[in-house]
Structure formats: C-alpha cells, structure tokens
Short mmCIF file of C-alpha atoms and ligand atoms in Angstrom, two decimals:
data_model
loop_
_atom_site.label_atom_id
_atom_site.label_comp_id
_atom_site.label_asym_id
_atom_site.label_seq_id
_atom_site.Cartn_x
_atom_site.Cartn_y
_atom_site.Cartn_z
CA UNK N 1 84.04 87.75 108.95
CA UNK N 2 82.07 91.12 108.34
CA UNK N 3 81.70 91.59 104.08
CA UNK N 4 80.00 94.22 102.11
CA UNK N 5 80.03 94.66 98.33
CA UNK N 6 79.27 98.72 96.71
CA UNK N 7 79.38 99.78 93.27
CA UNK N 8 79.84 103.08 92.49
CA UNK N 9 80.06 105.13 88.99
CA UNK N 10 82.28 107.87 88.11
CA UNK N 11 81.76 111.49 87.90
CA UNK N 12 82.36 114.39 85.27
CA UNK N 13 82.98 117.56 86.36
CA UNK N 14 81.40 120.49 84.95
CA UNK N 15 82.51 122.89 86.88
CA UNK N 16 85.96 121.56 88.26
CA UNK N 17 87.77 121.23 91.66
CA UNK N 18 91.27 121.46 91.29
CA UNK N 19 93.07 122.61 93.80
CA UNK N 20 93.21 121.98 98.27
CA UNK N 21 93.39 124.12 100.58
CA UNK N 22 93.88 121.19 102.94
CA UNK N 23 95.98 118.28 101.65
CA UNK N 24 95.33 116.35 104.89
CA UNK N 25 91.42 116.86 105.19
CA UNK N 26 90.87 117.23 101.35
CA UNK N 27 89.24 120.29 101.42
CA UNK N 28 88.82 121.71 97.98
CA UNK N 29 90.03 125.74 97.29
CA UNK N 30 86.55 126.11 95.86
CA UNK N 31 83.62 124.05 95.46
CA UNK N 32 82.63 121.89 92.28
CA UNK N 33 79.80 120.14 90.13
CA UNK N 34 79.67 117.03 88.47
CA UNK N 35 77.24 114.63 87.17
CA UNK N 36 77.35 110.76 87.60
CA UNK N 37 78.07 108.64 85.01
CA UNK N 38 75.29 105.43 84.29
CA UNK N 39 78.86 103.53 83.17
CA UNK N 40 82.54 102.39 83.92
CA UNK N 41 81.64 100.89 87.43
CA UNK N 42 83.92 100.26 90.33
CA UNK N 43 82.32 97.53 92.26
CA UNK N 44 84.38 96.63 95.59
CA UNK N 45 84.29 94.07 98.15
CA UNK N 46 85.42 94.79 101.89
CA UNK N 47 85.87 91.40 103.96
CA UNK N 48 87.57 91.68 107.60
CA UNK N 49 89.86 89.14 108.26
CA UNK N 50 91.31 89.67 111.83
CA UNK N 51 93.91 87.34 111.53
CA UNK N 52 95.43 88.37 108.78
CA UNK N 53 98.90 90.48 108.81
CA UNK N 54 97.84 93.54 107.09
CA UNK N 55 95.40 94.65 104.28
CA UNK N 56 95.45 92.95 100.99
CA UNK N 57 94.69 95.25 98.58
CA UNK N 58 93.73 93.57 94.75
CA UNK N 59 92.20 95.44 91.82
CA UNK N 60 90.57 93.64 88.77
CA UNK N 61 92.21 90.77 89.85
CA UNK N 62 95.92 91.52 90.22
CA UNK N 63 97.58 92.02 93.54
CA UNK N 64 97.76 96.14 93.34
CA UNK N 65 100.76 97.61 93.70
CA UNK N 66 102.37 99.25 96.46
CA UNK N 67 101.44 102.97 95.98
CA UNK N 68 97.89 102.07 95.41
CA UNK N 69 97.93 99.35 98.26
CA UNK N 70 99.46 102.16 100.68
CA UNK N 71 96.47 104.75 99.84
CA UNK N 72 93.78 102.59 100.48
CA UNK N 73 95.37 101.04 104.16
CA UNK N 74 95.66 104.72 104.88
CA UNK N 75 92.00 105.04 104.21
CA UNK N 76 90.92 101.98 105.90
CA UNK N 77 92.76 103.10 109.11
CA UNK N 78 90.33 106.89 109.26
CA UNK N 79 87.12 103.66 109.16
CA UNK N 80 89.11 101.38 111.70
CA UNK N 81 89.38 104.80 113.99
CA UNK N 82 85.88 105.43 113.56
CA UNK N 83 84.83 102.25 114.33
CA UNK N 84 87.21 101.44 117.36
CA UNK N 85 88.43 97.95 115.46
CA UNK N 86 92.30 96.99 114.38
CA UNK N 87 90.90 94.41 112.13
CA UNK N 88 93.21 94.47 108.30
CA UNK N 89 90.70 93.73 105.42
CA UNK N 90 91.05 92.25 102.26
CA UNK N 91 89.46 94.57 99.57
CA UNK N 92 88.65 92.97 96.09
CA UNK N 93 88.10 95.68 93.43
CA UNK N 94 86.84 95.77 89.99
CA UNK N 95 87.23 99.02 87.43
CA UNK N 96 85.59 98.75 83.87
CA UNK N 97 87.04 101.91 83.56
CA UNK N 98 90.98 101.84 82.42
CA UNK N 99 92.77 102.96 85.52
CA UNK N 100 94.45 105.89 85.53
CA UNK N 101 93.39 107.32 82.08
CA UNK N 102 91.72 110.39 83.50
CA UNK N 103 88.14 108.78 83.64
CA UNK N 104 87.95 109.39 87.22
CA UNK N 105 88.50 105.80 88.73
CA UNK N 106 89.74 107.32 91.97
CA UNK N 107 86.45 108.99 92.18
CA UNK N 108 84.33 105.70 91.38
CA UNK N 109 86.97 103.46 93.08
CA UNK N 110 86.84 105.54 96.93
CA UNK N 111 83.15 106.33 96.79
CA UNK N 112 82.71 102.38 96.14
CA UNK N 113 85.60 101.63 99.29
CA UNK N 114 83.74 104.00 101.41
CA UNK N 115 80.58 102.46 101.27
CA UNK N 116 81.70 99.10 101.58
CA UNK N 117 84.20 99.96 104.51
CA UNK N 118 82.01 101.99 106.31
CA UNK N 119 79.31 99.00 106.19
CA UNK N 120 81.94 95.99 106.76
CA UNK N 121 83.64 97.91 109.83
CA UNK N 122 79.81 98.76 111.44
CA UNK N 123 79.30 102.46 110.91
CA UNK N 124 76.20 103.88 110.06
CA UNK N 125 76.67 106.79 108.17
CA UNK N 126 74.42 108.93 106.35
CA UNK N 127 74.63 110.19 102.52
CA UNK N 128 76.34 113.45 103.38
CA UNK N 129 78.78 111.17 106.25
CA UNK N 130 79.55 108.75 103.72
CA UNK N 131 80.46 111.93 100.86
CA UNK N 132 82.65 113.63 103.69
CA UNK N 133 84.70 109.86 104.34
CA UNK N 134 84.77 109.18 100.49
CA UNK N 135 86.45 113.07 100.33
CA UNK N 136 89.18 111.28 102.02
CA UNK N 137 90.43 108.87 99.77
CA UNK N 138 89.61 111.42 97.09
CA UNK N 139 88.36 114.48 96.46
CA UNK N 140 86.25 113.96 93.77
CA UNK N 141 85.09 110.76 95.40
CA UNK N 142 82.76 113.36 97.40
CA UNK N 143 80.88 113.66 94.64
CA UNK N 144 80.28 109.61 93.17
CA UNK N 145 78.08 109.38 96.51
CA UNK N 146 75.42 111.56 94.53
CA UNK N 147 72.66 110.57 92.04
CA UNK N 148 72.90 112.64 88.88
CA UNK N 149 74.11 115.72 88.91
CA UNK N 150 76.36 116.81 92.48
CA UNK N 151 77.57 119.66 93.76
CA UNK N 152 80.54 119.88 96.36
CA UNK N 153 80.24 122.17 98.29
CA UNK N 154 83.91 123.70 99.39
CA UNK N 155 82.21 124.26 102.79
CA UNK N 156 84.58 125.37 105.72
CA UNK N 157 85.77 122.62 107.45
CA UNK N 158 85.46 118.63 107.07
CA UNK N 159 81.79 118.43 108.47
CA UNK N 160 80.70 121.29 105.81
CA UNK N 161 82.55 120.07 103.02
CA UNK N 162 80.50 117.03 101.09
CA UNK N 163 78.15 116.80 97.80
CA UNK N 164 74.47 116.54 97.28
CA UNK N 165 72.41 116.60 94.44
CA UNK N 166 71.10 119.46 92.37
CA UNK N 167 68.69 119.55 89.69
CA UNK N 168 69.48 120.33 86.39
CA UNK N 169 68.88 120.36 82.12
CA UNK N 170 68.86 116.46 81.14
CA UNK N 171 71.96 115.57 79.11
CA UNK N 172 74.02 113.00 77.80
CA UNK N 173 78.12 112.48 77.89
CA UNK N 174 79.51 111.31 75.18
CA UNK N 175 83.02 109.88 76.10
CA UNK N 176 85.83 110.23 73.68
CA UNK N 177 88.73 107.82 74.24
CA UNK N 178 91.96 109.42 72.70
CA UNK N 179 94.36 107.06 74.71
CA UNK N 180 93.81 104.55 77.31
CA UNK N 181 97.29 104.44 79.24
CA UNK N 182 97.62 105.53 82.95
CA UNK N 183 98.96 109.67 82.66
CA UNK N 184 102.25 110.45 83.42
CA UNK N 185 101.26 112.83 86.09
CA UNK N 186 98.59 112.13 89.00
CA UNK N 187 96.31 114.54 89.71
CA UNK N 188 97.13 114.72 93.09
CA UNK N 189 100.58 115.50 91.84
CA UNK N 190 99.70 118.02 89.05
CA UNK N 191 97.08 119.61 91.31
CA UNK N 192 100.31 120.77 93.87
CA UNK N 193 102.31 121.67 91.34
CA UNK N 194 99.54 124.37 89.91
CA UNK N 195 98.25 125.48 93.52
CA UNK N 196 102.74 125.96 93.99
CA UNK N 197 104.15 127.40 90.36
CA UNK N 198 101.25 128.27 87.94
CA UNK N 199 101.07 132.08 87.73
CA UNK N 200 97.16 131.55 87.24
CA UNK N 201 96.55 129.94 90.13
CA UNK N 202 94.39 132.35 92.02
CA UNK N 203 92.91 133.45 89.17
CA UNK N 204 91.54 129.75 88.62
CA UNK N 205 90.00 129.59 92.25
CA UNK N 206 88.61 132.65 91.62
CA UNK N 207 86.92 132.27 88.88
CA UNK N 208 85.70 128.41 89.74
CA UNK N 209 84.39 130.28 92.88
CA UNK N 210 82.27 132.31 89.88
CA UNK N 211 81.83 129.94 87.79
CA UNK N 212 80.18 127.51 90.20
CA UNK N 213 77.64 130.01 91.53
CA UNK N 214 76.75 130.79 87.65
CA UNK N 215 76.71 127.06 87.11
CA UNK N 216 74.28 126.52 89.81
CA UNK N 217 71.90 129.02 88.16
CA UNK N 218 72.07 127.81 85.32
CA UNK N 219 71.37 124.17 86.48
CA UNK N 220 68.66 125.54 88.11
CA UNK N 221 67.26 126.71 85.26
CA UNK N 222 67.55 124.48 83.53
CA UNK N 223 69.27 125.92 80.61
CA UNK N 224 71.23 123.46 78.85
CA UNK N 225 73.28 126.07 76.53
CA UNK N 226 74.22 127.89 79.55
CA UNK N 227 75.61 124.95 81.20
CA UNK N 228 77.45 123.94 78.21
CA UNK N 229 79.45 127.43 78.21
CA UNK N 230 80.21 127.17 81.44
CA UNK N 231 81.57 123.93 81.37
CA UNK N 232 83.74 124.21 78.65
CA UNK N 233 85.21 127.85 79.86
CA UNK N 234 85.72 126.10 83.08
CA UNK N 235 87.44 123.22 81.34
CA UNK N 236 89.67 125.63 79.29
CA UNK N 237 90.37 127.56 81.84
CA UNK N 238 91.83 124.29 84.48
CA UNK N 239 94.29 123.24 81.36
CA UNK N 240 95.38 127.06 81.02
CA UNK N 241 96.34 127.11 85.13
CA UNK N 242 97.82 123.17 84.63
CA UNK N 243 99.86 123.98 81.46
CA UNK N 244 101.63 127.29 83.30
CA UNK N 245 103.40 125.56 86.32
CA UNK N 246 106.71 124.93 86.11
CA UNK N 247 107.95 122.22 85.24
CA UNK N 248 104.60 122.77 82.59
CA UNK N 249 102.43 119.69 82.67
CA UNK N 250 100.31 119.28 79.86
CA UNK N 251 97.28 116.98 79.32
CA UNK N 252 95.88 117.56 76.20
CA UNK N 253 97.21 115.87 73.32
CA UNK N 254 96.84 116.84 69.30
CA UNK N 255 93.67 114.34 69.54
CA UNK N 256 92.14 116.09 72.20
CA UNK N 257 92.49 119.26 70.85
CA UNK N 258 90.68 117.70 67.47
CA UNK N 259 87.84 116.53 69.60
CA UNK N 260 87.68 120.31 70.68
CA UNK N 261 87.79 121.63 67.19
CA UNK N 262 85.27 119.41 66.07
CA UNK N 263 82.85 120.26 68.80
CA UNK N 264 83.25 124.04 67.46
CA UNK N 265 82.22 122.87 64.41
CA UNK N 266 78.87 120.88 65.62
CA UNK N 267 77.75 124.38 67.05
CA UNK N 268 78.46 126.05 63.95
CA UNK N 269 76.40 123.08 62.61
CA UNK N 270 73.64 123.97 64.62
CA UNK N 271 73.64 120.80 67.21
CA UNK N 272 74.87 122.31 70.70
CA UNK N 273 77.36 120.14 72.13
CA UNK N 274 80.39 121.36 74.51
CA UNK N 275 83.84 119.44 75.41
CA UNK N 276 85.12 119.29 78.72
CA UNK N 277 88.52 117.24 79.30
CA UNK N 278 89.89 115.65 82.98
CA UNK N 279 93.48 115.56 83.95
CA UNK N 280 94.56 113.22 81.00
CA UNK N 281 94.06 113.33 76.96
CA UNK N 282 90.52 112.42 76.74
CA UNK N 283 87.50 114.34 76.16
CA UNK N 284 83.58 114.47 77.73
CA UNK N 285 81.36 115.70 75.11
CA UNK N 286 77.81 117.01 76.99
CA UNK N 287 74.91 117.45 74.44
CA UNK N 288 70.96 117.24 75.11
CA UNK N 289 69.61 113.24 75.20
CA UNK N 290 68.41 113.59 71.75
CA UNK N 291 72.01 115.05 69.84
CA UNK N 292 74.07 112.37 71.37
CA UNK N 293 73.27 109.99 69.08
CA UNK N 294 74.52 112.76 66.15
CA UNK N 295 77.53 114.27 68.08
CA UNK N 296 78.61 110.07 68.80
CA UNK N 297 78.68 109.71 64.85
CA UNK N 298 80.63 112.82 64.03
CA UNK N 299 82.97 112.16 66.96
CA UNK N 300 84.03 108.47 66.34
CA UNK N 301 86.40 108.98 63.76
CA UNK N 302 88.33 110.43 66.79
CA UNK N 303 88.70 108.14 69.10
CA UNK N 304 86.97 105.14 70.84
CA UNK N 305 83.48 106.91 71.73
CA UNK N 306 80.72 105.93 74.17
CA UNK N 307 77.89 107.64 75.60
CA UNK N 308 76.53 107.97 78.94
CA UNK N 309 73.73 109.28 80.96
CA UNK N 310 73.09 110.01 84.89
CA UNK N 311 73.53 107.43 87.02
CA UNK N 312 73.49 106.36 90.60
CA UNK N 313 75.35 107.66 93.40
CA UNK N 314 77.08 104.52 95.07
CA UNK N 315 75.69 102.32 97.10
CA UNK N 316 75.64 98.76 98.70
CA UNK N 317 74.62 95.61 96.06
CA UNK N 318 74.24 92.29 96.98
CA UNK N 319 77.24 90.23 97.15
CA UNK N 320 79.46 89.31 94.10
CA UNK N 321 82.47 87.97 93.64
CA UNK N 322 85.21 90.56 92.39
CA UNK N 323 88.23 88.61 92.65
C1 DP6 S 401 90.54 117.02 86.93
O1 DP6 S 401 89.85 113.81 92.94
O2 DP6 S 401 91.65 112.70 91.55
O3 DP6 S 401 89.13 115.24 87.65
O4 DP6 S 401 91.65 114.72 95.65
O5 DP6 S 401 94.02 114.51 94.97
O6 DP6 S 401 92.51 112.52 94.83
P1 DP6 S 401 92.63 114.03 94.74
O7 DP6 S 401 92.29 114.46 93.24
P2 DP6 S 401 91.16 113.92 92.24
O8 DP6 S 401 91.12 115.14 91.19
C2 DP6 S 401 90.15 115.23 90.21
C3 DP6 S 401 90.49 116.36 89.30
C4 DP6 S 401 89.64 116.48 88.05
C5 DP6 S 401 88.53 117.49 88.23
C6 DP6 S 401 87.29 117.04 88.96
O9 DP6 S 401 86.95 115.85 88.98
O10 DP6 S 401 86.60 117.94 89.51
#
C-alpha cells in the first residue's frame, strides 16, 4: 500500500480571482495574488488500497459527505489517469480551519490532496506541475503550492496557468472571525452566478486584469501602503460584482462591515492597516509585522481575532495519523 502525508496552509488573496473562463480546466478570467498563511493547516493522508470498492473520503474524522466525497474521487481520477493506475484510495484529512467559513479550506485542503496524491499514485511532478493539478480541485489551490506571497498567473491554457512566488513588503494578517458556519453559497456557485447575471462583471475582470499588474509593482517595490490600497479596492470591488447578480448574493454581514469601518478609523489613527474579505462574512486585516500587534487589540472587540504571517507552500511531512 503506497501512503503519503502533505500539509498545506491557506491563502489570502490580495488581488482576487473570481471568475473562469474554463469551468472544466479551471482557468481563471484573470490572474491573482495571494500570500500564504503560517496557520489553519490542512494536513492529508493518501493511502492506496486496491482492493477496496471505491474511495473513502473522511475529513477531521467524520466520514465526509457525499458532495465533498464526489469532488475529491473526481480529482483522484485526473492522478489515477496520469499515473496509468485504477487503484481507489482512502484519503484522511484534517482542517484547523472551520470548513466552509470562507477561510479558504478548499485552497489548503486540494493543494494538501495534490501533493499527497501525486506522491502516493508515483508521479513526479514539479512545483509549477503540482500548482497546475492542485488548480484542479480548486482554483485557488494553485496558489497554497507557493511560499509567501503567489501570484497566479491566468496564463493561456492549463500548462501556462499555475502560481509562483513573488517578492514583496513583509506583513502580517490579522484574521477577524465574524461567524464560523459553512456560507450559504459556494464559491464555485456564487462565482457562476456573477460571471452569468452581475451587470459588473466585465468590469471586475477588467479591472483585476489592472489591478494585478499594479499589484505586482507594487510588491515589487516593496511598498506596503500601495499594496494595502490595492487590496482593499480589489476586495470592494469583488463584493460590488457578487452583490449585483441576480438572485443578489451577499457576503458581508453588519460585523464585517464594522471590521471595515474600524480599519478606516486605524488609518485616520495613523497605523496603516487595510481589510480585505473572502466569499463569506469574515475579514483579513493586512498591516506591517510591527502594527499587528495594535490593529489585533483594536479589532478583538469584533470578532474572534488571530494573526498570521507567511508561510509555506505545501509540501510532503513525515507520516501522521489524521484519522
Ligand atoms: C473569494 O478557489 O474556492 O477566495 O475554483 O471554484 O474552487 P473554485 O473557487 P475557489 O474561489 C476562491 C475565491 C476567493 C478569492 C481568491 O481566493 O482569490
């Protein structure tokens, strides 16, 4: 029996993809930039077992349930093609991240599978291989494969379309928890819906296309404030598309707006800090390494608040028992 364990983190978007222009291959309608979160793991175990019936799917210790089950068999049969085997697989996964709540645990959770698929089935892929399989499962999976700070490139097809890493100001995220329950809407969903009804749509993909090439610059640069702008225009600008389709779909609750306000209010303080929010009610605060501390005081009144720094880009760990 062929095992291999992976851990992988999730990642924040600072510039964000939403949006395909191929549902099948996952190709985003423009490219995007993240960074990598040192926190809420996904560590997953892929064993073969050739005699077994089918894939058995279990996530923090619970049988998973059908829908979930069905996306990653789907995944595990683009590996088995690669690799020429029909073997099922038993996959043992474990999220500290609540599932669901828009903190990215299909990002953490697919870059973690396609390591340890792609190592249990035999394939030896490469960093940008194993960010163009992860793409599959899901799209922002592309980008948990990088150290740090990512960038996705939209590329033009399924061999140009994967992350690497980009350098950029050092900051800190500063995670504020408004409510923990899995959203009422996927993203995969919500993302159709916008690309199909929301008047804004190409406006969005437009500007992202912008936003990202400013982004880069300013990464580049290193200029923290700049980033911060961008990310939070960018942000603003995803709920604005998501909250015009029809039937309207929208994410931000009265706490996350709060955590917006009072992020208005640091700057006016004089401590730069800059919200960015996910497909769900919670809120990523960025600020430099040394006003996290500060903005992590002022924000915990609320909601549940933790900060985080860069982390690693997933990869194989020695083997531990996820069941
Ligand atoms: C708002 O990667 O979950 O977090 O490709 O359909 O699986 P699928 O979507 P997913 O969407 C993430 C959307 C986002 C923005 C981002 O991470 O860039």
């Amino acid at each position: 029996m062929r095992t291999a364990t992976a851990r992988a983190h999730p990642n924040i978007a600072l510039v964000k993809y939403w949006g395909k222009r191929d549902e099948e291959l996952i190709l985003p309608a423009a490219g995007s930039l993240s960074l990598t979160l040192d926190g809420f793991a996904t560590t997953t175990t892929v064993s073969l077992d050739p005699s077994a019936a089918g894939d058995l799917f279990s996530l923090n210790g619970a049988e998973a349930s059908p829908a979930q089950s069905e996306r990653v068999t789907r995944f595990l049969d683009l590996v088995r093609s690669r690799a020429g085997s029909s073997s099922p697989a038993v996959v043992r996964s474990r999220n500290e991240a609540p599932t669901g709540a828009g903190l990215a645990s299909s990002a953490s959770g697919f870059a973690a599978l396609a390591v340890a698929a792609a190592t249990a089935y035999g394939l030896d892929l490469d960093r940008a291989e194993l960010s163009r399989l992860a793409r599959r499962g899901s799209g922002s999976a592309t980008r948990s494969l990088v150290d740090g700070l990512s960038i996705w490139h939209a590329g033009d097809d399924d061999a140009s379309s994967f992350a690497e890493p980009i350098d950029g100001p050092a900051m800190h995220m500063i995670i504020v928890t408004i409510d923990a329950a899995e959203k009422a809407v996927s993203s995969r969903e919500a993302m159709r819906r916008t690309a199909a009804t929301s008047p804004y749509y190409a406006g969005w993909v437009d500007s992202t296309a912008h936003s990202l090439r400013e982004m880069t610059a300013a990464c580049r640069a290193g200029d923290f404030t700049r980033v911060g702008e961008i990310t939070e225009l960018n942000a603003l600008r995803m709920h604005a598309a998501i909250e015009a389709c029809e039937p309207p779909i929208r994410y931000l609750r009265a706490g996350s707006v709060a955590v917006f306000d009072a992020v208005e209010q640091l700057r006016a303080d004089g401590i730069e800090a800059f919200a960015t929010a996910d497909a769900g009610p919670n809120v990523v605060v960025i600020s430099r390494p040394a006003d996290s501390a500060a903005v992590a005081e002022r924000l915990g009144g609320l909601g549940a608040v933790r900060v985080v720094g860069a982390g690693p880009g997933a990869r194989l760990i020695p083997e531990e028992d996820c069941a």
